[in-house]
Coordinates of N, CA, C and O and ligand atoms in Angstrom, one line a residue:
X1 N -61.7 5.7 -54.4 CA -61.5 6.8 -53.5 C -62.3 6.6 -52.2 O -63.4 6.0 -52.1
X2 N -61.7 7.2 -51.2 CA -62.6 7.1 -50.1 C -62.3 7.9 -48.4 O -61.2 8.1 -47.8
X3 N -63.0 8.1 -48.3 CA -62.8 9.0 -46.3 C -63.3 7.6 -45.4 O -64.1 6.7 -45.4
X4 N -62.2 8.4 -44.3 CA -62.0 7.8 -43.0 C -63.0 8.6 -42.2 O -62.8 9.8 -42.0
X5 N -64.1 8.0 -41.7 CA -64.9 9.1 -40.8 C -64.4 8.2 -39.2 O -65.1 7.2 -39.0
X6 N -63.8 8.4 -38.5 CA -63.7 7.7 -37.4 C -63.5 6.6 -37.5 O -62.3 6.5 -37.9
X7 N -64.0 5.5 -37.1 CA -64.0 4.4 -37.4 C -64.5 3.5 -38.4 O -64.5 2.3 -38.5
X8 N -64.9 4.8 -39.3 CA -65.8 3.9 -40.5 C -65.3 4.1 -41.6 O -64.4 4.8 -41.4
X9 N -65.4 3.8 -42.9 CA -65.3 4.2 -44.5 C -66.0 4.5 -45.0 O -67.1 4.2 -44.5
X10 N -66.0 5.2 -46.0 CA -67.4 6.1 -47.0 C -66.3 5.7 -47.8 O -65.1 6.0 -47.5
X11 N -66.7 4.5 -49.4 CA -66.1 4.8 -50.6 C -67.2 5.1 -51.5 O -68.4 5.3 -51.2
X12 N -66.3 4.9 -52.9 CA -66.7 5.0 -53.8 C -66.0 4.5 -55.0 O -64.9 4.7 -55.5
X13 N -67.2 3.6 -55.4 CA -66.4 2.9 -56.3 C -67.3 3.0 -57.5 O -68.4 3.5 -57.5
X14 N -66.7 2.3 -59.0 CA -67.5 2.6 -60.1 C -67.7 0.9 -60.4 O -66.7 0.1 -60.4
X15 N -69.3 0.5 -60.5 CA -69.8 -0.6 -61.2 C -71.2 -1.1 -61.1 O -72.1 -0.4 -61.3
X16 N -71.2 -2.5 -60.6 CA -72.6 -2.9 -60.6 C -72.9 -3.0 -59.2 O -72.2 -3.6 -58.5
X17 N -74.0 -2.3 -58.7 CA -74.6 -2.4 -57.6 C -75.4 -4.0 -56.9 O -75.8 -4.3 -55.8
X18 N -75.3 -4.8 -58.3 CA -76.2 -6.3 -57.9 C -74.6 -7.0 -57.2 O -74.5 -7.8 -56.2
X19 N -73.7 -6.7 -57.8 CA -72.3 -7.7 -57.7 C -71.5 -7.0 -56.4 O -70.3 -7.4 -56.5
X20 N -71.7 -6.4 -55.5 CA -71.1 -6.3 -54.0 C -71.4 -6.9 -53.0 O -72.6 -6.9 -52.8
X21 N -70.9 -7.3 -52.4 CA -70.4 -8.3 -51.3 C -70.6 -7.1 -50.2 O -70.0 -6.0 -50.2
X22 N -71.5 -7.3 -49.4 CA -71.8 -6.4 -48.5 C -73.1 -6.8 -47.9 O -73.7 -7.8 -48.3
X23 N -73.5 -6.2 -46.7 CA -74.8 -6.7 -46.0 C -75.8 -6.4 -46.2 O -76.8 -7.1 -45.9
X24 N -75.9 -5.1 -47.1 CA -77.1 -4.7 -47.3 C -77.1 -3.7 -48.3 O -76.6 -2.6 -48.2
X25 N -77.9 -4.2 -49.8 CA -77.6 -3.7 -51.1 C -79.1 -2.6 -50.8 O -80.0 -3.0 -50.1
X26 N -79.2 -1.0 -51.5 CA -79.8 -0.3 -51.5 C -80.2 -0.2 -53.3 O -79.7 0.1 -54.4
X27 N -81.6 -0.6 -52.6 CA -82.7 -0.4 -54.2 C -82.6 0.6 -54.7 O -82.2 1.2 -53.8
X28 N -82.8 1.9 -56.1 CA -83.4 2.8 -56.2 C -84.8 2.4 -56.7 O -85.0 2.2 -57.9
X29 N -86.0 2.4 -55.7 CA -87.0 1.7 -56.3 C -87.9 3.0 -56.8 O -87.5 4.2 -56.8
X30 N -89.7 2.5 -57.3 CA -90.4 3.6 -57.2 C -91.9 3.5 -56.2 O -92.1 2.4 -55.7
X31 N -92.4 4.0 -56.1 CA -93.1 4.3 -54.6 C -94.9 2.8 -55.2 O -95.8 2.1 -54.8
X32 N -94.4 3.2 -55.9 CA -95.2 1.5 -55.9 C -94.6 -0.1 -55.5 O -95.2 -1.2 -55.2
X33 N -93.3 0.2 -55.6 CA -92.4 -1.1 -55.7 C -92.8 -1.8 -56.6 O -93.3 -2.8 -56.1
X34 N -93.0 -1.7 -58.3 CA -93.5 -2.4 -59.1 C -92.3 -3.1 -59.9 O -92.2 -4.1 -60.6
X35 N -91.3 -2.2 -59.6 CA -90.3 -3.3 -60.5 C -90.1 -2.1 -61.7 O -90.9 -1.4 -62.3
X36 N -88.9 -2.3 -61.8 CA -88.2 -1.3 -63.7 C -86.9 -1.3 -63.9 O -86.1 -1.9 -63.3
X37 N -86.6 -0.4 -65.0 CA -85.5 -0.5 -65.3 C -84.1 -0.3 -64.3 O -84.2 -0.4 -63.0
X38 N -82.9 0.1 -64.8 CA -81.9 0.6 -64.1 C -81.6 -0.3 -62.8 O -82.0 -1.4 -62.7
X39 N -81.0 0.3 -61.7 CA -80.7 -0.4 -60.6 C -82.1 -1.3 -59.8 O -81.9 -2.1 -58.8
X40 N -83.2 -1.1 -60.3 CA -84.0 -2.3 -59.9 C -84.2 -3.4 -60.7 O -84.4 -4.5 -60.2
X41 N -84.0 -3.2 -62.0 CA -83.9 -4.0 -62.7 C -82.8 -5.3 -62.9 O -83.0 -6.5 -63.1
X42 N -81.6 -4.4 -62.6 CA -80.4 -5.3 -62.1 C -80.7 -6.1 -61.0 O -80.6 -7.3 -61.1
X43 N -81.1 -5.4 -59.6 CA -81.1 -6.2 -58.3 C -82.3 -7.2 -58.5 O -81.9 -8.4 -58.2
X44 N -83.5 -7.1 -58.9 CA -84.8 -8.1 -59.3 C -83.8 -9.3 -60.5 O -83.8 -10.5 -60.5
X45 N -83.3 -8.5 -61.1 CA -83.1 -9.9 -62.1 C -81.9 -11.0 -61.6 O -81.8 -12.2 -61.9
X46 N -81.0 -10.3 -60.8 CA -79.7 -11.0 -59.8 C -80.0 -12.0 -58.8 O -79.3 -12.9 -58.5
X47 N -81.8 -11.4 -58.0 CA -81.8 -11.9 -57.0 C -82.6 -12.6 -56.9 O -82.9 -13.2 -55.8
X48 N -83.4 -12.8 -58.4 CA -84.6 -13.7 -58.2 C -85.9 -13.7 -57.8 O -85.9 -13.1 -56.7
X49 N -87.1 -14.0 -58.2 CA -88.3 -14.1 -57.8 C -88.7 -13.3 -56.4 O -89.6 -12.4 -56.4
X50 N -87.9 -13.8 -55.2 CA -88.2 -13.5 -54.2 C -88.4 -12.4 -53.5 O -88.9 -12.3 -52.4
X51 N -87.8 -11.3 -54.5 CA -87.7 -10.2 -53.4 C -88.9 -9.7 -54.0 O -89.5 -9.1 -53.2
X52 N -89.6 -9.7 -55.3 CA -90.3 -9.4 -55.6 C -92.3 -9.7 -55.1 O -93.3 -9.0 -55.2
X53 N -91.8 -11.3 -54.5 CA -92.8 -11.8 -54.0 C -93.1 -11.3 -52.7 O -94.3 -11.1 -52.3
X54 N -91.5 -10.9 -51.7 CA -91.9 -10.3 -50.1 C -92.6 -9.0 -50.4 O -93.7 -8.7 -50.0
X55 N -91.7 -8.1 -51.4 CA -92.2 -6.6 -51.3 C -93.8 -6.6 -51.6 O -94.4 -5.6 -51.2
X56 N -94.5 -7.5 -52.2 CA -95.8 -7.9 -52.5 C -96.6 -8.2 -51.7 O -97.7 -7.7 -51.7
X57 N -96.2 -9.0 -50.8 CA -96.5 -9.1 -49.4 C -96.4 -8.5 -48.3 O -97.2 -8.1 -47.5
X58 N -95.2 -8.3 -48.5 CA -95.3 -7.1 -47.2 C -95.9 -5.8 -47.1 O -96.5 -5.2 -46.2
X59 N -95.5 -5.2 -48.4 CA -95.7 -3.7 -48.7 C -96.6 -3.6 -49.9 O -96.3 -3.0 -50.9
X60 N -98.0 -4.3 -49.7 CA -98.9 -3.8 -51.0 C -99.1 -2.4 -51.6 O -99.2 -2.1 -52.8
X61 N -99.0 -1.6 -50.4 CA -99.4 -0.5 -50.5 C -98.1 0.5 -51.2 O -98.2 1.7 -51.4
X62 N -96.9 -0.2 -51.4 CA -95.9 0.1 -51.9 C -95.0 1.4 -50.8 O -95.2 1.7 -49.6
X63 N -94.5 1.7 -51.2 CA -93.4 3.0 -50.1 C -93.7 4.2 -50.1 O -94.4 4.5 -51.1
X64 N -93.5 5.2 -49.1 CA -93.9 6.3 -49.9 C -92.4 7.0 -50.4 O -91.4 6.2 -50.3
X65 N -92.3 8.2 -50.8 CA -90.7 8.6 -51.1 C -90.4 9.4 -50.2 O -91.2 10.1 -49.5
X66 N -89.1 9.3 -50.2 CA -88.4 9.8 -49.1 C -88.1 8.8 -48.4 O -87.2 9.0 -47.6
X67 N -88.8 7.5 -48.4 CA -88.6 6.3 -47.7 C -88.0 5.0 -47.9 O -87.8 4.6 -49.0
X68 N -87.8 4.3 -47.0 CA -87.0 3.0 -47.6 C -88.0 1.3 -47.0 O -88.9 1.3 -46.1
X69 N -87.8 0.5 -47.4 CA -88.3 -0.6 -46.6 C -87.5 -1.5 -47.1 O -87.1 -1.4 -48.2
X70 N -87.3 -2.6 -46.1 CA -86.6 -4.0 -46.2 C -87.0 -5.1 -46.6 O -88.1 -5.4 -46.1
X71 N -86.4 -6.0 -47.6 CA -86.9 -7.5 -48.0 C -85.0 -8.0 -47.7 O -84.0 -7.3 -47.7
X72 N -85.6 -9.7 -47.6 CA -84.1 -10.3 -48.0 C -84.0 -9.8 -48.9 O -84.6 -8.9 -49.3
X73 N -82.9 -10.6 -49.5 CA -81.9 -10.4 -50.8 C -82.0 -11.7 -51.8 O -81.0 -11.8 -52.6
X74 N -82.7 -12.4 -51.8 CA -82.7 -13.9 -52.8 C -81.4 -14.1 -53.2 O -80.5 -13.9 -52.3
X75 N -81.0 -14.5 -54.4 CA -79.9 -14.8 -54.5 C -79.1 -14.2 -54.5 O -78.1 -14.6 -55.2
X76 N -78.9 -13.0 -53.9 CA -77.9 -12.1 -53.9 C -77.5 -12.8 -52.4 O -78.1 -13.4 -51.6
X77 N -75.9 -12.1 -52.4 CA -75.0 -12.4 -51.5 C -75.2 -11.6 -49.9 O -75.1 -11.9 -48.7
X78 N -75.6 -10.6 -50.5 CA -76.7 -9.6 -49.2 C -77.6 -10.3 -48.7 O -78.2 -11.2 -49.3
X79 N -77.5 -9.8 -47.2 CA -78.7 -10.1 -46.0 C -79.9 -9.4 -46.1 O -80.8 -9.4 -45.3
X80 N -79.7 -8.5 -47.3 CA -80.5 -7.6 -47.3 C -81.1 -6.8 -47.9 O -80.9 -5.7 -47.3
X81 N -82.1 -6.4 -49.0 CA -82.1 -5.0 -49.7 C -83.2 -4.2 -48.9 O -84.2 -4.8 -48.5
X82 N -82.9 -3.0 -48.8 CA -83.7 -2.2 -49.0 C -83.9 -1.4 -50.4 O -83.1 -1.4 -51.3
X83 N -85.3 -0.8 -50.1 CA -86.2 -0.6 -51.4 C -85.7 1.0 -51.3 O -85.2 0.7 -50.2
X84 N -85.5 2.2 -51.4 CA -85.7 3.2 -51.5 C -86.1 4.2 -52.3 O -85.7 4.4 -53.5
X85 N -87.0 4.8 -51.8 CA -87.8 5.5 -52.9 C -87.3 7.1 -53.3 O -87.9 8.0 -52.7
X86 N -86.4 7.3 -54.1 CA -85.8 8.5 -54.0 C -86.9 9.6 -55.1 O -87.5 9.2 -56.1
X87 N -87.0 10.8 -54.8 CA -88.1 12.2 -55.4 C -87.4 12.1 -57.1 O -86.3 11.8 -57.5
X88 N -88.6 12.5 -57.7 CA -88.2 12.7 -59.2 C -88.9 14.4 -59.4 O -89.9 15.0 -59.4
X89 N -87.0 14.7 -59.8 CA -86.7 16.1 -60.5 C -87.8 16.5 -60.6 O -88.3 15.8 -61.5
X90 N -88.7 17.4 -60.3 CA -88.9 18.7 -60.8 C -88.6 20.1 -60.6 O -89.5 20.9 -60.4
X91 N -87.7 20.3 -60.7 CA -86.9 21.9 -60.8 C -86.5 22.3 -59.0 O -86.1 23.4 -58.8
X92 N -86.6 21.6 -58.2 CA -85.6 21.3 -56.5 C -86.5 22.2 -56.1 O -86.1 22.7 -55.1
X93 N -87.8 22.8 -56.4 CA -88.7 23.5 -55.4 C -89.6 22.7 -55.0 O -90.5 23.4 -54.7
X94 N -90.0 21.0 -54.8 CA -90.9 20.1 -54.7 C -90.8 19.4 -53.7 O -91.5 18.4 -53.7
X95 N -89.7 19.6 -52.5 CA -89.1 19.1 -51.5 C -88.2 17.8 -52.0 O -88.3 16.6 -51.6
X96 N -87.3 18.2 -53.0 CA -86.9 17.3 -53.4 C -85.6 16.8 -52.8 O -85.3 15.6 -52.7
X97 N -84.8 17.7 -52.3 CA -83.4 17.5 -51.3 C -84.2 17.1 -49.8 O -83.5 16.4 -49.1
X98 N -85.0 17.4 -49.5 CA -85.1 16.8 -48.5 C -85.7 15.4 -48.3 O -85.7 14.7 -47.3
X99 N -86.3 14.8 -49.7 CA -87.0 13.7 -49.6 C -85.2 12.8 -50.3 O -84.6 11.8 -50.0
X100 N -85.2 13.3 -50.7 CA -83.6 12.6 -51.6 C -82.7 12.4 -49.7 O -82.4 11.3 -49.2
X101 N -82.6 13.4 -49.2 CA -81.8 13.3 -48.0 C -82.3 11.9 -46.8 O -81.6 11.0 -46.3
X102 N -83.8 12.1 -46.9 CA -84.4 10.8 -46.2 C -84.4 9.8 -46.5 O -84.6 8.9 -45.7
X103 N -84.2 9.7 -48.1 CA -84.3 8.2 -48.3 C -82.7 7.3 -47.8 O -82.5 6.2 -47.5
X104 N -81.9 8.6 -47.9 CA -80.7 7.9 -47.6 C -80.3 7.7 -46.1 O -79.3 7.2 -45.6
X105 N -81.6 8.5 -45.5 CA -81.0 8.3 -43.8 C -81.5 7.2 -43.5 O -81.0 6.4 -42.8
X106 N -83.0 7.1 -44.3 CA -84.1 6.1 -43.8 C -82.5 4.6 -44.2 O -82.1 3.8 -43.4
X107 N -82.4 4.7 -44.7 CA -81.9 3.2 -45.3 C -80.1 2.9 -44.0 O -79.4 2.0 -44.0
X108 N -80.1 4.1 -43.0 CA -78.6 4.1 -43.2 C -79.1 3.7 -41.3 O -78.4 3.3 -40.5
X109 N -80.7 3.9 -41.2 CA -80.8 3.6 -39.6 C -81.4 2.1 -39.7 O -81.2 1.2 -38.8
X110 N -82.2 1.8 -40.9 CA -82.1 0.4 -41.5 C -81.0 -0.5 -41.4 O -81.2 -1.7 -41.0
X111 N -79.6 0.1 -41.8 CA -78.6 -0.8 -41.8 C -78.5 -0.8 -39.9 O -78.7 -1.9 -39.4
X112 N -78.4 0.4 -39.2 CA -78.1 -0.2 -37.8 C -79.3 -1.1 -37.3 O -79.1 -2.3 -37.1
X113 N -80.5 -0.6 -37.2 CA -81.1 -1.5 -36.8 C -81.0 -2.8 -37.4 O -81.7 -3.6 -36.8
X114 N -80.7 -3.2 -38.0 CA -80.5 -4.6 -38.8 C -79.1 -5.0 -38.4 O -79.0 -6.2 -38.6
X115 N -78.2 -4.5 -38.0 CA -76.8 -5.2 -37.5 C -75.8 -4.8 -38.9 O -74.7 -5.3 -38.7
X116 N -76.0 -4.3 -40.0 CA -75.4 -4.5 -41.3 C -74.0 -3.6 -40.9 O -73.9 -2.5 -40.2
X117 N -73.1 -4.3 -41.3 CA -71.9 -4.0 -41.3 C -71.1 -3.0 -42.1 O -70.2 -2.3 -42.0
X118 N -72.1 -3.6 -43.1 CA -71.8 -2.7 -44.7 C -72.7 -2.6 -45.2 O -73.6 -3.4 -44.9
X119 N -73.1 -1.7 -46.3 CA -73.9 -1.1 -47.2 C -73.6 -0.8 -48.2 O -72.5 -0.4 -48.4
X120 N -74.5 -0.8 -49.1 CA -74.0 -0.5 -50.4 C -74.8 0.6 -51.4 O -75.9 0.2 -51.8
X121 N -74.5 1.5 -51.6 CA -76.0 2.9 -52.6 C -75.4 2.4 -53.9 O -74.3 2.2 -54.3
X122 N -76.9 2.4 -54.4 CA -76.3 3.2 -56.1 C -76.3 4.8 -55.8 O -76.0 5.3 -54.7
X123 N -76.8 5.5 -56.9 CA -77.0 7.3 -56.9 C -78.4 7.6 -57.1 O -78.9 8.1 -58.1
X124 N -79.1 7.0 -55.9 CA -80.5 7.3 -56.1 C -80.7 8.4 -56.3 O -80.2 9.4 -55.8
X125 N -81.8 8.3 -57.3 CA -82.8 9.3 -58.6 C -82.2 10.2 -59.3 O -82.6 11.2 -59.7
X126 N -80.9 9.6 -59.7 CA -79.8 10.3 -60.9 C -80.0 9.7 -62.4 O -79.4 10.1 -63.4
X127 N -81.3 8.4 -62.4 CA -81.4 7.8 -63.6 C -82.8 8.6 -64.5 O -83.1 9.4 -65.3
X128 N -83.3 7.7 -63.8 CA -85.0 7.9 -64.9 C -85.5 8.9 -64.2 O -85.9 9.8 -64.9
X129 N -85.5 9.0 -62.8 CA -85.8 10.6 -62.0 C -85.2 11.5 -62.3 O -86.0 12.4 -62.4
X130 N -83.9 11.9 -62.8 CA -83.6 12.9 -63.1 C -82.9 14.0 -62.1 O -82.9 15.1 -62.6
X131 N -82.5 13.8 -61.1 CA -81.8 14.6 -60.3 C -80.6 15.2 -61.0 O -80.1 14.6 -62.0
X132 N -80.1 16.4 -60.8 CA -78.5 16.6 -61.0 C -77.7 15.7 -60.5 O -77.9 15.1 -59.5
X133 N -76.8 15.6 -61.1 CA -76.0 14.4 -60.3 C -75.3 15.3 -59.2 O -75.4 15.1 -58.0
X134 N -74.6 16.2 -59.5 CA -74.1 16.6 -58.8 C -74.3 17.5 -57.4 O -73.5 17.6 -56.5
X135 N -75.8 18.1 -57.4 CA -76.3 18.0 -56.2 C -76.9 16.8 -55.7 O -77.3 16.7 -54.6
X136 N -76.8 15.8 -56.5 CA -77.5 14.5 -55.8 C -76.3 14.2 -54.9 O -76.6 14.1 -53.7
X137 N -74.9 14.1 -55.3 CA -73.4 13.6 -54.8 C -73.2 14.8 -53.5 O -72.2 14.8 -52.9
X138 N -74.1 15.8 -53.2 CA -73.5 16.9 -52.2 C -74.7 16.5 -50.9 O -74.5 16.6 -49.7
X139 N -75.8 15.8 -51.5 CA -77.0 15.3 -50.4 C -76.2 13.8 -49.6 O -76.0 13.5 -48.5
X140 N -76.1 13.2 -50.9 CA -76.0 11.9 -50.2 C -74.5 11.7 -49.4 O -74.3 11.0 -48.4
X141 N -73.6 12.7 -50.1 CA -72.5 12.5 -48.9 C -72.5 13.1 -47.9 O -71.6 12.9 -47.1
X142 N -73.5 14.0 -47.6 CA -73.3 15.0 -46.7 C -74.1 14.3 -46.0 O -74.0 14.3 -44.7
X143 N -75.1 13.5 -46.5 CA -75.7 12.9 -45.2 C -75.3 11.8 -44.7 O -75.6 11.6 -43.5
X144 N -74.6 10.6 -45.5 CA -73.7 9.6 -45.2 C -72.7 10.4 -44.1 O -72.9 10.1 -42.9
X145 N -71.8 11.3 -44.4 CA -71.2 11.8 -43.8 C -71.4 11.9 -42.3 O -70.7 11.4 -41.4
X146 N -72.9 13.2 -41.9 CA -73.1 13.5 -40.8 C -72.8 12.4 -40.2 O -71.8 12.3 -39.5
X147 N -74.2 11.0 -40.5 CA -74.4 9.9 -40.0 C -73.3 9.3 -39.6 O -73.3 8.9 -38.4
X148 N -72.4 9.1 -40.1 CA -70.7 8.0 -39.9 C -70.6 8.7 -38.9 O -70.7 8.1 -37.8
X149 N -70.4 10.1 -38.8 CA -69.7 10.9 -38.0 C -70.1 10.8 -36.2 O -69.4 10.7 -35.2
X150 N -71.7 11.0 -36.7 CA -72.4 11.2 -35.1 C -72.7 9.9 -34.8 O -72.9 9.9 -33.6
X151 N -72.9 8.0 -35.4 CA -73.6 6.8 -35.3 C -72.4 6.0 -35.0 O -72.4 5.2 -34.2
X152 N -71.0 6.5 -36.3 CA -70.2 5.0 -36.0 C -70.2 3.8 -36.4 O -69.3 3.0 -36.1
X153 N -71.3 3.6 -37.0 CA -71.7 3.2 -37.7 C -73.0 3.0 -38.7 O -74.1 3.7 -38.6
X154 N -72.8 2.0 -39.6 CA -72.3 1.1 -40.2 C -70.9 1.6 -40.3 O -70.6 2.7 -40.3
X155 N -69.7 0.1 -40.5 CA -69.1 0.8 -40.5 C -68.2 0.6 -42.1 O -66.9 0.6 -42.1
X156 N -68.7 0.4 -42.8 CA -68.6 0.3 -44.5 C -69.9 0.9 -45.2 O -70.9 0.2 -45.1
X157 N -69.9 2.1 -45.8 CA -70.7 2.4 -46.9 C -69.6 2.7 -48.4 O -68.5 3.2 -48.7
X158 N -70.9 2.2 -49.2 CA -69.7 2.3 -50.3 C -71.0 3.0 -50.8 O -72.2 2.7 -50.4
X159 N -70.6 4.0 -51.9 CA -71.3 4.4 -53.3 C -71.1 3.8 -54.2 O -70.1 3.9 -54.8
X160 N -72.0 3.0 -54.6 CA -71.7 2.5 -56.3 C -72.0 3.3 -57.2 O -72.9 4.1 -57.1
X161 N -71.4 3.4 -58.0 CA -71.7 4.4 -59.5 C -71.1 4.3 -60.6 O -70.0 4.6 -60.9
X162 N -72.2 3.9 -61.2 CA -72.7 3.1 -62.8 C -71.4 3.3 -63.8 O -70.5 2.5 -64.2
X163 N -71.5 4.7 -64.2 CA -70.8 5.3 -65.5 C -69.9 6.4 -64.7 O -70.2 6.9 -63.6
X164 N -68.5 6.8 -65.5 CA -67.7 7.3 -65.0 C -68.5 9.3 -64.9 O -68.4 10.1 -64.0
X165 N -69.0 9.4 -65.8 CA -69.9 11.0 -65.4 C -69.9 10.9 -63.4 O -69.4 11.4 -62.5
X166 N -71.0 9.8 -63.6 CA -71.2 9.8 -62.2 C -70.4 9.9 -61.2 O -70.5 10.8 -60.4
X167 N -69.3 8.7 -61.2 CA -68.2 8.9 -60.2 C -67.8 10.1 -60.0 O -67.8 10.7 -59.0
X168 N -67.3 10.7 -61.3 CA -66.9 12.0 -61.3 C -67.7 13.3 -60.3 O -67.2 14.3 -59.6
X169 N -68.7 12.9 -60.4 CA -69.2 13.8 -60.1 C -69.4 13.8 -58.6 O -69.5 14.8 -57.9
X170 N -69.4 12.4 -58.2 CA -69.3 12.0 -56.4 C -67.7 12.3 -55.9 O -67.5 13.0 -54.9
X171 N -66.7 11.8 -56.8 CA -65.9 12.3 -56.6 C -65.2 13.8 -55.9 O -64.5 13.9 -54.9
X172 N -65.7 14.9 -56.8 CA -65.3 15.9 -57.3 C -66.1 16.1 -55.6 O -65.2 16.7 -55.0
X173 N -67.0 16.0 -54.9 CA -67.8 16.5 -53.8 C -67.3 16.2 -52.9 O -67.2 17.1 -52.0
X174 N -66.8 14.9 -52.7 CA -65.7 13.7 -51.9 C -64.8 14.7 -51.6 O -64.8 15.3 -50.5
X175 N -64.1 15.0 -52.7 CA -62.7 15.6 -52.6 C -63.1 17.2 -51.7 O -62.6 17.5 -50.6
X176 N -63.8 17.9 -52.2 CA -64.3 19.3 -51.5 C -64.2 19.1 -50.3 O -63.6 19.8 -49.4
X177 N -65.2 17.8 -50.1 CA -65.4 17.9 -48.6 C -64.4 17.2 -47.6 O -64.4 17.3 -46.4
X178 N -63.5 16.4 -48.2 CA -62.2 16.5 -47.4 C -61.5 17.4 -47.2 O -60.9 17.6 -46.2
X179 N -61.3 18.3 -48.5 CA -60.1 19.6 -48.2 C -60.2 20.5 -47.2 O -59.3 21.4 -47.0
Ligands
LIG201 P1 -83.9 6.4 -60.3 O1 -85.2 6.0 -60.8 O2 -83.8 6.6 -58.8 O3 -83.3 7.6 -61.0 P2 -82.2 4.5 -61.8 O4 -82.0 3.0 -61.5 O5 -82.8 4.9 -63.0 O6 -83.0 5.1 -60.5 O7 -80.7 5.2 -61.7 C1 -80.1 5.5 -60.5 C2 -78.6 5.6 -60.8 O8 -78.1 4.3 -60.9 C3 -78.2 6.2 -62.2 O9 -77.0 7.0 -61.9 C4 -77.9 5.0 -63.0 O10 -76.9 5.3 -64.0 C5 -77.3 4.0 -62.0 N1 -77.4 2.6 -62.4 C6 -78.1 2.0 -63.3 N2 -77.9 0.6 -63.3 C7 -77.0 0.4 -62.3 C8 -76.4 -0.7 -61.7 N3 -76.6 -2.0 -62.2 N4 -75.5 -0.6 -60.7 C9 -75.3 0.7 -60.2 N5 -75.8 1.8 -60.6 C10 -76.7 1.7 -61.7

């Protein structure tokens, strides 16, 4: 599935976040950048040693949330990951939509300043964080959205998403927000 914002694309597709062909793969990391399960674990185990070595270097002090930071991509096909550090659930009175909202702008002015053509999310903090998915799917398109609309670019973002619940549920927001 997907919208036409102008000159750009917003999809969404269902799979693996390590296996897209794109400029710039988006981490769901955690604000240490220590490395774990789920979509860090895939992108660390795909891409090799290396990303794990820059983020150590570069960023001892690890990320804070709400935020994103850049390493290459090792053996991944990307020019790029960012790390993003998305808020973990507790009950949306903890500034959690707004920190969830940032991490996805932080990564989307990342892709311009970086030249990235395309991008790629999983559904950050829908796993071990625990967000709703489905207000997670009303933040991140709405702010993918704004962005395409007022920037122009990047001019490919895709959603990745894991298990069909998920799609569904990006879907179902997709669809709202075109009708
Ligand atoms: P967080 O800690 O931000 O919640 P997770 O990695 O636990 O991050 O999960 C974020 C989302 O990514 C969840 O919806 C999870 O099902 C999904 N996910 C897990 N592995 C992958 C993968 N390899 N590719 C894409 N999405 C994935």
């Amino acid at each position: 599935m997907f919208a036409l914002l102008g000159s750009c694309r917003l999809e969404l597709a269902q799979g693996d976040i390590a296996k897209q062909q794109v400029d710039a793969i988006v981490n769901a990391a955690n604000d240490r950048l220590a490395g774990g399960g789920g979509v860090d674990g895939a992108l660390h185990a795909a891409a090799g040693p290396s990303l794990m070595q820059e983020t150590d270097q570069k960023y001892p002090d690890g990320c804070p949330t709400g935020s994103a930071v850049p390493t290459g991509a090792g053996k991944l096909t990307a020019k790029f990951v960012f790390h993003a550090v998305g808020p973990i659930w507790r009950g949306g009175q903890s500034q959690e939509s707004e920190q969830l909202v940032s991490a996805y702008r932080t990564c989307l002015d990342l892709a311009v300043e970086h030249h990235c053509e395309s991008i790629a999310f999983p559904a950050i903090s829908t796993g071990v964080y625990r967000y709703p998915k489905d207000l997670a799917a009303e933040l991140a398109l709405g702010t993918i959205r704004d962005f395409l609309l007022s920037r122009q670019q990047p001019k490919l973002v895709r959603m990745v998403l894991f298990d069909g619940g998920t799609y569904g549920a990006f879907a179902r927001v997709l669809e709202s927000m075109l009708a």
